[in-house]
mmCIF file of C-alpha atoms and ligand atoms in Angstrom:
data_model
loop_
_atom_site.group_PDB
_atom_site.id
_atom_site.type_symbol
_atom_site.label_atom_id
_atom_site.label_comp_id
_atom_site.label_asym_id
_atom_site.label_seq_id
_atom_site.Cartn_x
_atom_site.Cartn_y
_atom_site.Cartn_z
ATOM 1 C CA MET A 1 -0.061 -0.076 0.230
ATOM 2 C CA ASN A 2 1.495 3.468 -1.096
ATOM 3 C CA SER A 3 1.119 6.346 1.412
ATOM 4 C CA PHE A 4 1.142 9.231 -0.757
ATOM 5 C CA ARG A 5 -0.076 12.681 0.633
ATOM 6 C CA ALA A 6 -1.353 15.591 -1.272
ATOM 7 C CA VAL A 7 0.694 18.848 0.007
ATOM 8 C CA ILE A 8 -0.202 22.333 -0.833
ATOM 9 C CA THR A 9 2.777 23.801 -2.759
ATOM 10 C CA GLY A 10 1.332 27.005 -4.130
ATOM 11 C CA THR A 11 -1.604 29.295 -3.633
ATOM 12 C CA GLY A 12 -2.863 32.111 -5.696
ATOM 13 C CA VAL A 13 -5.910 34.345 -6.118
ATOM 14 C CA SER A 14 -7.593 36.773 -8.564
ATOM 15 C CA LEU A 15 -9.385 39.715 -7.249
ATOM 16 C CA PRO A 16 -11.416 41.845 -9.719
ATOM 17 C CA LYS A 17 -10.465 45.528 -9.356
ATOM 18 C CA ARG A 18 -13.762 47.038 -9.063
ATOM 19 C CA ILE A 19 -14.897 47.541 -5.433
ATOM 20 C CA LEU A 20 -18.463 47.986 -4.564
ATOM 21 C CA THR A 21 -18.802 49.468 -0.965
ATOM 22 C CA ASN A 22 -21.785 49.428 1.255
ATOM 23 C CA ARG A 23 -22.227 53.206 0.803
ATOM 24 C CA GLU A 24 -22.600 52.702 -2.964
ATOM 25 C CA LEU A 25 -25.234 49.963 -2.324
ATOM 26 C CA GLU A 26 -27.149 52.542 -0.612
ATOM 27 C CA SER A 27 -27.818 54.371 -3.657
ATOM 28 C CA MET A 28 -29.082 51.174 -5.438
ATOM 29 C CA VAL A 29 -31.273 49.425 -2.979
ATOM 30 C CA ASP A 30 -33.168 50.479 0.173
ATOM 31 C CA THR A 31 -30.231 49.366 2.711
ATOM 32 C CA ASP A 32 -27.584 50.859 4.816
ATOM 33 C CA ASP A 33 -23.941 50.518 5.513
ATOM 34 C CA GLU A 34 -24.737 49.922 9.345
ATOM 35 C CA TRP A 35 -27.338 47.175 8.640
ATOM 36 C CA ILE A 36 -24.925 45.216 6.370
ATOM 37 C CA LYS A 37 -22.008 45.680 8.780
ATOM 38 C CA THR A 38 -23.683 44.730 11.864
ATOM 39 C CA ARG A 39 -25.574 42.030 10.359
ATOM 40 C CA THR A 40 -23.181 40.330 8.090
ATOM 41 C CA GLY A 41 -19.796 41.954 8.810
ATOM 42 C CA ILE A 42 -19.229 42.906 5.082
ATOM 43 C CA GLU A 43 -18.091 46.291 4.110
ATOM 44 C CA GLU A 44 -17.116 46.066 0.356
ATOM 45 C CA ARG A 45 -17.137 43.330 -2.278
ATOM 46 C CA ARG A 46 -15.278 43.043 -5.661
ATOM 47 C CA LEU A 47 -17.304 43.073 -8.948
ATOM 48 C CA VAL A 48 -16.083 41.276 -12.301
ATOM 49 C CA GLU A 49 -15.537 43.740 -15.115
ATOM 50 C CA PRO A 50 -18.115 43.052 -18.041
ATOM 51 C CA ASP A 51 -15.533 41.360 -19.955
ATOM 52 C CA GLU A 52 -14.276 39.090 -17.128
ATOM 53 C CA ASN A 53 -15.452 35.629 -16.243
ATOM 54 C CA VAL A 54 -14.952 32.799 -14.080
ATOM 55 C CA SER A 55 -12.413 31.056 -16.340
ATOM 56 C CA ASP A 56 -10.304 34.124 -16.490
ATOM 57 C CA MET A 57 -10.178 34.701 -12.631
ATOM 58 C CA ALA A 58 -9.467 30.993 -12.390
ATOM 59 C CA ALA A 59 -6.684 31.018 -14.888
ATOM 60 C CA GLU A 60 -5.100 33.986 -13.298
ATOM 61 C CA ALA A 61 -5.316 32.437 -9.619
ATOM 62 C CA GLY A 62 -3.920 29.321 -11.381
ATOM 63 C CA VAL A 63 -0.926 30.771 -12.750
ATOM 64 C CA LEU A 64 -0.053 32.463 -9.596
ATOM 65 C CA ALA A 65 -0.466 29.213 -7.577
ATOM 66 C CA LEU A 66 1.712 27.388 -10.198
ATOM 67 C CA LYS A 67 4.429 29.944 -10.063
ATOM 68 C CA GLU A 68 4.776 29.572 -6.283
ATOM 69 C CA ALA A 69 4.651 25.629 -6.560
ATOM 70 C CA GLY A 70 7.528 26.057 -9.233
ATOM 71 C CA ILE A 71 5.433 23.722 -11.449
ATOM 72 C CA GLU A 72 5.091 24.263 -15.207
ATOM 73 C CA VAL A 73 1.667 24.308 -16.830
ATOM 74 C CA SER A 74 2.778 21.083 -18.796
ATOM 75 C CA ASP A 75 3.446 19.168 -15.477
ATOM 76 C CA LEU A 76 -0.077 19.497 -14.364
ATOM 77 C CA HIS A 77 -2.087 16.150 -14.445
ATOM 78 C CA LEU A 78 -5.487 17.637 -13.552
ATOM 79 C CA ILE A 79 -7.561 20.660 -13.092
ATOM 80 C CA VAL A 80 -10.567 20.659 -10.593
ATOM 81 C CA LEU A 81 -12.676 23.768 -10.768
ATOM 82 C CA ALA A 82 -15.037 24.413 -8.139
ATOM 83 C CA THR A 83 -17.865 26.881 -9.115
ATOM 84 C CA SER A 84 -21.511 27.570 -9.116
ATOM 85 C CA SER A 85 -21.415 30.329 -11.767
ATOM 86 C CA PRO A 86 -19.611 28.792 -14.715
ATOM 87 C CA ASP A 87 -19.264 31.078 -17.818
ATOM 88 C CA MET A 88 -21.662 28.719 -19.278
ATOM 89 C CA ILE A 89 -23.557 25.523 -18.551
ATOM 90 C CA MET A 90 -21.686 23.813 -21.225
ATOM 91 C CA PRO A 91 -18.779 23.444 -21.645
ATOM 92 C CA SER A 92 -17.374 23.373 -18.245
ATOM 93 C CA ALA A 93 -15.412 26.388 -16.919
ATOM 94 C CA ALA A 94 -12.514 23.930 -16.101
ATOM 95 C CA CYS A 95 -11.967 23.323 -20.046
ATOM 96 C CA MET A 96 -12.104 27.290 -20.522
ATOM 97 C CA THR A 97 -9.542 27.503 -17.790
ATOM 98 C CA GLN A 98 -7.199 24.733 -19.129
ATOM 99 C CA ALA A 99 -7.094 26.375 -22.355
ATOM 100 C CA LYS A 100 -6.334 30.076 -21.007
ATOM 101 C CA LEU A 101 -3.620 28.309 -19.030
ATOM 102 C CA GLY A 102 -2.062 26.413 -22.093
ATOM 103 C CA ALA A 103 -2.664 23.211 -20.241
ATOM 104 C CA THR A 104 -3.303 19.802 -21.788
ATOM 105 C CA CYS A 105 -4.563 17.749 -18.567
ATOM 106 C CA PRO A 106 -7.867 16.526 -18.024
ATOM 107 C CA ALA A 107 -9.976 19.508 -16.452
ATOM 108 C CA PHE A 108 -13.702 19.302 -15.018
ATOM 109 C CA ASP A 109 -15.877 21.251 -12.682
ATOM 110 C CA VAL A 110 -17.200 20.341 -9.170
ATOM 111 C CA MET A 111 -20.563 21.970 -8.258
ATOM 112 C CA ALA A 112 -21.038 21.872 -4.519
ATOM 113 C CA ALA A 113 -22.182 25.439 -4.198
ATOM 114 C CA CYS A 114 -20.035 27.420 -1.438
ATOM 115 C CA SER A 115 -18.718 24.244 -0.320
ATOM 116 C CA GLY A 116 -17.242 23.473 -3.694
ATOM 117 C CA PHE A 117 -13.397 24.187 -2.740
ATOM 118 C CA VAL A 118 -13.669 21.909 0.166
ATOM 119 C CA PHE A 119 -15.129 19.155 -2.294
ATOM 120 C CA GLY A 120 -12.690 19.862 -5.098
ATOM 121 C CA LEU A 121 -9.572 19.756 -2.493
ATOM 122 C CA SER A 122 -10.858 16.448 -1.614
ATOM 123 C CA VAL A 123 -11.433 15.057 -5.010
ATOM 124 C CA GLY A 124 -7.767 16.444 -5.951
ATOM 125 C CA ALA A 125 -6.393 14.878 -2.911
ATOM 126 C CA GLN A 126 -7.788 11.405 -3.675
ATOM 127 C CA TYR A 127 -6.149 11.399 -7.291
ATOM 128 C CA ILE A 128 -2.911 11.901 -5.617
ATOM 129 C CA GLU A 129 -3.184 9.900 -2.668
ATOM 130 C CA SER A 130 -4.309 7.045 -4.923
ATOM 131 C CA GLY A 131 -1.205 7.546 -7.068
ATOM 132 C CA SER A 132 -2.774 8.369 -10.123
ATOM 133 C CA PHE A 133 -1.617 11.991 -10.591
ATOM 134 C CA LYS A 134 1.344 13.769 -9.320
ATOM 135 C CA ASN A 135 0.301 17.623 -9.667
ATOM 136 C CA VAL A 136 -3.229 18.779 -9.419
ATOM 137 C CA LEU A 137 -4.673 22.245 -9.444
ATOM 138 C CA VAL A 138 -7.739 23.042 -7.489
ATOM 139 C CA ILE A 139 -9.378 26.102 -7.980
ATOM 140 C CA GLY A 140 -12.516 27.857 -6.740
ATOM 141 C CA SER A 141 -13.653 30.685 -9.007
ATOM 142 C CA ASP A 142 -17.103 32.496 -8.864
ATOM 143 C CA ALA A 143 -18.966 35.473 -10.040
ATOM 144 C CA LEU A 144 -22.234 35.155 -8.333
ATOM 145 C CA THR A 145 -22.850 38.951 -8.705
ATOM 146 C CA ARG A 146 -23.794 38.112 -11.991
ATOM 147 C CA HIS A 147 -26.742 36.355 -10.676
ATOM 148 C CA LEU A 148 -28.037 38.846 -8.389
ATOM 149 C CA ASP A 149 -31.250 40.524 -8.240
ATOM 150 C CA TRP A 150 -30.116 43.887 -7.635
ATOM 151 C CA GLU A 151 -33.537 44.876 -6.146
ATOM 152 C CA ASP A 152 -33.619 42.126 -3.541
ATOM 153 C CA ARG A 153 -31.716 43.746 -0.442
ATOM 154 C CA ARG A 154 -31.738 40.338 1.144
ATOM 155 C CA THR A 155 -29.448 38.894 -1.207
ATOM 156 C CA CYS A 156 -27.739 41.599 -3.347
ATOM 157 C CA VAL A 157 -25.649 42.982 -0.238
ATOM 158 C CA LEU A 158 -24.232 39.564 0.387
ATOM 159 C CA PHE A 159 -21.954 38.201 -2.575
ATOM 160 C CA GLY A 160 -18.814 39.218 -4.212
ATOM 161 C CA ASP A 161 -16.633 37.798 -7.154
ATOM 162 C CA GLY A 162 -13.187 36.316 -6.961
ATOM 163 C CA ALA A 163 -11.120 33.218 -7.401
ATOM 164 C CA GLY A 164 -8.396 31.327 -5.355
ATOM 165 C CA ALA A 165 -6.297 28.354 -6.111
ATOM 166 C CA VAL A 166 -3.864 25.876 -4.717
ATOM 167 C CA VAL A 167 -1.308 23.329 -6.456
ATOM 168 C CA LEU A 168 -1.467 20.044 -4.748
ATOM 169 C CA THR A 169 1.859 17.959 -5.093
ATOM 170 C CA ARG A 170 2.466 14.288 -4.291
ATOM 171 C CA SER A 171 4.394 13.871 -1.111
ATOM 172 C CA ASN A 172 5.685 11.035 1.109
ATOM 173 C CA GLY A 173 6.076 12.998 4.207
ATOM 174 C CA GLU A 174 3.657 13.817 7.353
ATOM 175 C CA HIS A 175 2.440 17.168 5.583
ATOM 176 C CA GLY A 176 -0.448 17.685 3.322
ATOM 177 C CA VAL A 177 -4.419 16.810 3.340
ATOM 178 C CA LEU A 178 -4.788 14.511 6.474
ATOM 179 C CA ALA A 179 -8.523 14.068 5.966
ATOM 180 C CA SER A 180 -11.690 15.488 4.677
ATOM 181 C CA TYR A 181 -15.422 15.136 5.413
ATOM 182 C CA LEU A 182 -18.151 15.848 2.889
ATOM 183 C CA ALA A 183 -21.861 15.809 3.367
ATOM 184 C CA SER A 184 -24.969 16.690 1.337
ATOM 185 C CA ASP A 185 -28.867 16.777 2.121
ATOM 186 C CA GLY A 186 -30.635 17.526 -1.011
ATOM 187 C CA ARG A 187 -33.822 17.999 1.155
ATOM 188 C CA GLY A 188 -32.801 21.309 1.498
ATOM 189 C CA ALA A 189 -32.236 22.213 -2.190
ATOM 190 C CA ASP A 190 -35.060 24.920 -2.114
ATOM 191 C CA LEU A 191 -33.326 26.939 0.725
ATOM 192 C CA LEU A 192 -30.922 28.462 -1.719
ATOM 193 C CA LYS A 193 -31.011 28.271 -5.622
ATOM 194 C CA ILE A 194 -30.973 29.727 -8.968
ATOM 195 C CA PRO A 195 -34.211 28.484 -10.538
ATOM 196 C CA ALA A 196 -33.901 29.121 -14.022
ATOM 197 C CA GLY A 197 -31.244 28.346 -16.635
ATOM 198 C CA GLY A 198 -31.131 24.695 -16.109
ATOM 199 C CA SER A 199 -33.059 21.894 -17.847
ATOM 200 C CA ALA A 200 -35.915 22.206 -15.427
ATOM 201 C CA SER A 201 -36.313 25.631 -16.228
ATOM 202 C CA PRO A 202 -34.573 27.065 -19.489
ATOM 203 C CA GLY A 203 -34.431 30.646 -19.644
ATOM 204 C CA SER A 204 -37.443 32.367 -21.237
ATOM 205 C CA GLU A 205 -39.113 35.776 -21.055
ATOM 206 C CA LYS A 206 -41.179 34.218 -18.241
ATOM 207 C CA THR A 207 -38.380 33.326 -16.014
ATOM 208 C CA LEU A 208 -36.772 36.604 -17.027
ATOM 209 C CA ALA A 209 -39.996 38.572 -15.519
ATOM 210 C CA ARG A 210 -39.958 36.226 -12.430
ATOM 211 C CA ARG A 211 -36.398 37.140 -11.931
ATOM 212 C CA ASP A 212 -35.645 33.244 -11.863
ATOM 213 C CA HIS A 213 -32.293 33.552 -13.118
ATOM 214 C CA CYS A 214 -31.204 35.272 -9.803
ATOM 215 C CA ILE A 215 -30.103 33.677 -6.545
ATOM 216 C CA LYS A 216 -33.324 33.121 -4.321
ATOM 217 C CA MET A 217 -32.326 32.295 -0.582
ATOM 218 C CA ASN A 218 -34.311 31.727 2.578
ATOM 219 C CA GLY A 219 -31.522 33.365 4.749
ATOM 220 C CA HIS A 220 -32.808 32.532 8.368
ATOM 221 C CA GLU A 221 -32.897 28.689 7.305
ATOM 222 C CA VAL A 222 -29.423 28.744 5.561
ATOM 223 C CA PHE A 223 -28.296 30.697 9.026
ATOM 224 C CA LYS A 224 -29.349 28.137 11.007
ATOM 225 C CA PHE A 225 -28.159 25.323 8.905
ATOM 226 C CA ALA A 226 -24.714 26.906 8.842
ATOM 227 C CA VAL A 227 -24.158 27.435 12.682
ATOM 228 C CA ARG A 228 -24.699 23.577 12.725
ATOM 229 C CA ALA A 229 -22.921 22.491 9.608
ATOM 230 C CA ILE A 230 -19.605 23.956 10.485
ATOM 231 C CA PRO A 231 -18.832 22.293 13.974
ATOM 232 C CA ASP A 232 -20.115 18.997 12.270
ATOM 233 C CA ALA A 233 -17.922 19.167 9.294
ATOM 234 C CA VAL A 234 -14.859 20.412 11.736
ATOM 235 C CA GLU A 235 -15.323 17.527 14.332
ATOM 236 C CA LYS A 236 -15.857 14.890 11.863
ATOM 237 C CA ALA A 237 -12.968 15.674 9.639
ATOM 238 C CA LEU A 238 -10.777 16.255 12.748
ATOM 239 C CA THR A 239 -11.720 12.893 14.007
ATOM 240 C CA GLY A 240 -10.717 11.404 10.503
ATOM 241 C CA ALA A 241 -7.242 13.116 10.992
ATOM 242 C CA GLY A 242 -7.019 11.850 14.755
ATOM 243 C CA LEU A 243 -7.151 15.346 15.842
ATOM 244 C CA GLU A 244 -9.200 17.639 17.913
ATOM 245 C CA PRO A 245 -10.511 21.092 18.083
ATOM 246 C CA LYS A 246 -7.727 22.337 20.395
ATOM 247 C CA ASP A 247 -5.052 20.874 17.774
ATOM 248 C CA ILE A 248 -6.324 23.557 15.219
ATOM 249 C CA ASP A 249 -3.730 26.536 14.496
ATOM 250 C CA TYR A 250 -6.128 28.272 11.896
ATOM 251 C CA LEU A 251 -9.685 27.704 11.102
ATOM 252 C CA ILE A 252 -10.564 28.937 7.553
ATOM 253 C CA PRO A 253 -14.374 28.897 7.294
ATOM 254 C CA HIS A 254 -16.317 30.045 4.246
ATOM 255 C CA GLN A 255 -16.966 33.686 4.441
ATOM 256 C CA ALA A 256 -20.737 34.225 4.124
ATOM 257 C CA ASN A 257 -21.748 35.973 7.439
ATOM 258 C CA ARG A 258 -19.377 37.086 10.289
ATOM 259 C CA ARG A 259 -22.025 36.119 12.894
ATOM 260 C CA ILE A 260 -22.361 32.582 11.465
ATOM 261 C CA ILE A 261 -18.428 32.195 11.862
ATOM 262 C CA ASP A 262 -18.448 33.741 15.554
ATOM 263 C CA ALA A 263 -21.450 31.449 16.486
ATOM 264 C CA ALA A 264 -19.652 28.533 14.999
ATOM 265 C CA ALA A 265 -16.303 29.313 16.484
ATOM 266 C CA GLU A 266 -18.149 29.466 20.013
ATOM 267 C CA ARG A 267 -19.825 25.993 19.460
ATOM 268 C CA LEU A 268 -16.331 24.544 18.823
ATOM 269 C CA ASP A 269 -14.836 26.656 21.476
ATOM 270 C CA ILE A 270 -12.082 27.774 19.183
ATOM 271 C CA ASP A 271 -10.400 31.200 20.058
ATOM 272 C CA LEU A 272 -11.389 33.759 17.593
ATOM 273 C CA THR A 273 -7.716 34.682 17.006
ATOM 274 C CA LYS A 274 -7.430 31.343 15.154
ATOM 275 C CA VAL A 275 -10.236 31.861 13.002
ATOM 276 C CA VAL A 276 -9.645 33.585 9.757
ATOM 277 C CA VAL A 277 -12.052 36.332 8.750
ATOM 278 C CA ASN A 278 -11.792 38.611 5.736
ATOM 279 C CA ILE A 279 -15.222 39.076 4.923
ATOM 280 C CA GLU A 280 -15.170 42.700 5.403
ATOM 281 C CA ARG A 281 -13.174 43.066 2.214
ATOM 282 C CA TYR A 282 -14.794 40.625 -0.045
ATOM 283 C CA GLY A 283 -18.047 39.611 0.977
ATOM 284 C CA ASN A 284 -19.179 36.074 0.025
ATOM 285 C CA THR A 285 -17.284 34.809 -2.837
ATOM 286 C CA SER A 286 -18.671 31.320 -2.605
ATOM 287 C CA THR A 287 -16.034 28.723 -3.835
ATOM 288 C CA ALA A 288 -13.380 31.106 -3.700
ATOM 289 C CA SER A 289 -13.588 32.487 -0.212
ATOM 290 C CA ILE A 290 -11.539 29.754 1.616
ATOM 291 C CA PRO A 291 -8.479 29.847 -0.898
ATOM 292 C CA ILE A 292 -8.399 33.571 -0.884
ATOM 293 C CA ALA A 293 -8.229 33.542 2.851
ATOM 294 C CA LEU A 294 -5.515 30.654 2.724
ATOM 295 C CA ASP A 295 -3.570 32.732 0.278
ATOM 296 C CA GLU A 296 -3.605 35.908 2.377
ATOM 297 C CA LEU A 297 -2.332 33.776 5.306
ATOM 298 C CA ASN A 298 0.452 32.331 3.110
ATOM 299 C CA ARG A 299 1.354 35.543 1.452
ATOM 300 C CA GLU A 300 1.674 37.308 4.693
ATOM 301 C CA GLY A 301 4.005 34.710 6.003
ATOM 302 C CA ARG A 302 1.581 33.612 8.834
ATOM 303 C CA LEU A 303 1.685 29.974 8.314
ATOM 304 C CA ARG A 304 4.516 27.790 9.951
ATOM 305 C CA GLU A 305 5.522 24.275 8.967
ATOM 306 C CA GLY A 306 3.486 21.715 10.550
ATOM 307 C CA ASP A 307 0.647 24.176 11.383
ATOM 308 C CA VAL A 308 -2.857 22.387 11.507
ATOM 309 C CA LEU A 309 -5.354 24.043 9.262
ATOM 310 C CA VAL A 310 -9.180 23.409 8.820
ATOM 311 C CA PHE A 311 -11.090 24.703 5.809
ATOM 312 C CA VAL A 312 -14.781 24.333 6.390
ATOM 313 C CA GLY A 313 -17.445 25.258 3.718
ATOM 314 C CA PHE A 314 -21.234 25.070 3.614
ATOM 315 C CA GLY A 315 -23.716 26.253 0.934
ATOM 316 C CA ALA A 316 -26.542 25.322 -1.385
ATOM 317 C CA GLY A 317 -27.362 21.686 -2.045
ATOM 318 C CA LEU A 318 -27.191 21.625 0.926
ATOM 319 C CA THR A 319 -23.866 20.845 1.196
ATOM 320 C CA TRP A 320 -20.969 20.956 3.699
ATOM 321 C CA GLY A 321 -17.746 19.713 4.624
ATOM 322 C CA ALA A 322 -13.990 20.158 5.850
ATOM 323 C CA ASN A 323 -10.560 19.408 4.934
ATOM 324 C CA VAL A 324 -7.682 18.915 7.651
ATOM 325 C CA VAL A 325 -4.338 20.033 6.317
ATOM 326 C CA ARG A 326 -0.897 20.042 7.884
ATOM 327 C CA TRP A 327 0.980 23.107 6.366
ATOM 328 C CA GLY A 328 4.231 22.501 4.864
ATOM 329 C CA LYS A 329 5.916 21.492 1.579
ATOM 330 C CA GLY A 330 6.569 17.913 2.471
ATOM 331 C CA VAL A 331 8.901 15.677 0.650
ATOM 332 C CA ALA A 332 8.619 14.909 -2.905
ATOM 333 C CA GLY A 333 6.869 11.978 -3.623
HETATM 334 N N1 ACO B 401 -30.831 46.317 4.408
HETATM 335 C C1 ACO B 401 -31.460 46.610 5.199
HETATM 336 N N2 ACO B 401 -32.611 46.071 5.842
HETATM 337 C C2 ACO B 401 -32.500 44.752 5.400
HETATM 338 C C3 ACO B 401 -31.611 43.940 4.309
HETATM 339 C C4 ACO B 401 -30.777 44.831 4.053
HETATM 340 N N3 ACO B 401 -29.755 44.307 3.107
HETATM 341 N N4 ACO B 401 -32.012 42.843 4.105
HETATM 342 C C5 ACO B 401 -33.008 42.556 5.251
HETATM 343 N N5 ACO B 401 -33.394 43.526 5.890
HETATM 344 C C6 ACO B 401 -34.269 43.713 6.870
HETATM 345 C C7 ACO B 401 -35.702 42.659 6.669
HETATM 346 O O1 ACO B 401 -36.441 43.233 5.808
HETATM 347 C C8 ACO B 401 -35.970 42.582 8.102
HETATM 348 O O2 ACO B 401 -36.956 43.807 8.201
HETATM 349 P P1 ACO B 401 -38.530 43.367 9.017
HETATM 350 O O3 ACO B 401 -38.033 42.968 10.457
HETATM 351 O O4 ACO B 401 -38.949 44.728 8.946
HETATM 352 O O5 ACO B 401 -39.020 42.400 7.961
HETATM 353 C C9 ACO B 401 -34.761 42.868 8.845
HETATM 354 O O6 ACO B 401 -33.936 43.702 8.007
HETATM 355 C C10 ACO B 401 -34.221 41.555 9.566
HETATM 356 O O7 ACO B 401 -33.944 40.793 8.481
HETATM 357 P P2 ACO B 401 -33.603 39.212 8.905
HETATM 358 O O8 ACO B 401 -33.913 38.316 7.511
HETATM 359 O O9 ACO B 401 -34.216 38.724 9.991
HETATM 360 O O10 ACO B 401 -32.035 39.504 9.031
HETATM 361 P P3 ACO B 401 -31.157 38.447 9.619
HETATM 362 O O11 ACO B 401 -30.324 39.005 10.703
HETATM 363 O O12 ACO B 401 -31.466 37.040 9.486
HETATM 364 O O13 ACO B 401 -29.933 38.287 8.344
HETATM 365 C C11 ACO B 401 -29.167 37.448 6.524
HETATM 366 C C12 ACO B 401 -30.338 38.198 7.025
HETATM 367 C C13 ACO B 401 -27.753 38.341 6.560
HETATM 368 C C14 ACO B 401 -29.381 37.204 5.023
HETATM 369 C C15 ACO B 401 -28.740 36.176 7.415
HETATM 370 O O14 ACO B 401 -29.820 35.286 7.618
HETATM 371 C C16 ACO B 401 -27.750 35.302 6.776
HETATM 372 O O15 ACO B 401 -26.694 35.731 6.651
HETATM 373 N N6 ACO B 401 -28.246 34.099 6.245
HETATM 374 C C17 ACO B 401 -27.493 33.016 5.802
HETATM 375 C C18 ACO B 401 -27.137 33.373 4.231
HETATM 376 C C19 ACO B 401 -25.821 33.029 3.740
HETATM 377 O O16 ACO B 401 -24.853 32.447 4.389
HETATM 378 N N7 ACO B 401 -25.815 32.289 2.462
HETATM 379 C C20 ACO B 401 -24.919 31.676 1.668
HETATM 380 C C21 ACO B 401 -24.698 30.233 1.762
HETATM 381 S S1 ACO B 401 -23.377 29.841 0.974
HETATM 382 C C22 ACO B 401 -23.797 29.574 -0.909
HETATM 383 O O17 ACO B 401 -24.174 28.374 -1.173
HETATM 384 C C23 ACO B 401 -23.942 30.616 -1.673
#
């Protein structure tokens, strides 16, 4: 039996230049800066440019992650792109990203809404642990602002655009992805959705009039679910790694609402100094929020060899999950 591990050897991000502040939103919809800040923690978010798409952001983040990993595009064996807002329904945004990167390896999308990066990382790690592939690029890229109803103040203040990527490389050491826990409950599918544009309800004048091409959300129920889902996923993933909450050096949760993060951290009895939060600058970037936060920690030089990181996501589906990672470049496998 082999004992390969998938280590994170590079991180990268792409953040659109256009910043939309809460103050600007005040002139667009019936909301106010104070409400958004106190109820969500968000102060501003990024918006894609008209000619910028999910695959553009994904490729840009990917290039940076490859650079840090010291890996050529030709050395990539797989691209896994987590997204809920692909450039088109078909083909996959992963294939578009592959072309933009100039890669030739297989590429596919993973759709698990805001849990997508956690699911995608687990998929990428499995290919490495099985010995199938050596270098895998895992990306979370979303432009959910393209699916917002800018007259619905309950949703349009929450989301932002961006991408984050990691390179996973085969290693024989103690570092890398130690365990993942993934969960889904399709009975909650109605709580958060974009009803039109799929095969059940293709785009039409009717769907446009009903704004069914936009995100519809039951905020209360999603909030309650998230506060339960985070501790559940973190505890189960840690158990899989033979660790406990006290062993965590950094908890990197999906950035959907500051209050959700605080409540979940309290349930887990984790000191808030160990919980990474950057929601004030980017809002909810869906699949990108965890790799963006990871990249910030990495670039700021805050990560130490051996640190235990836990990534935890939750979102539409419903889906939720966590990865436990021991930071460090490991030993080439
Ligand atoms: N500005 C001002 N007032 C607002 C706004 C706004 N943007 N939005 C709602 N309000 C009002 C409501 O109309 C309501 O007024 P009323 O009492 O007169 O009816 C009042 O504020 C309170 O509204 P609530 O919905 O009770 O506010 P709550 O504290 O629950 O916060 C929120 C709403 C922020 C949406 C919260 O429920 C939440 O964060 N839920 C989870 C959402 C989430 O995480 N989604 C992403 C999941 S990940 C993925 O897969 C995409």
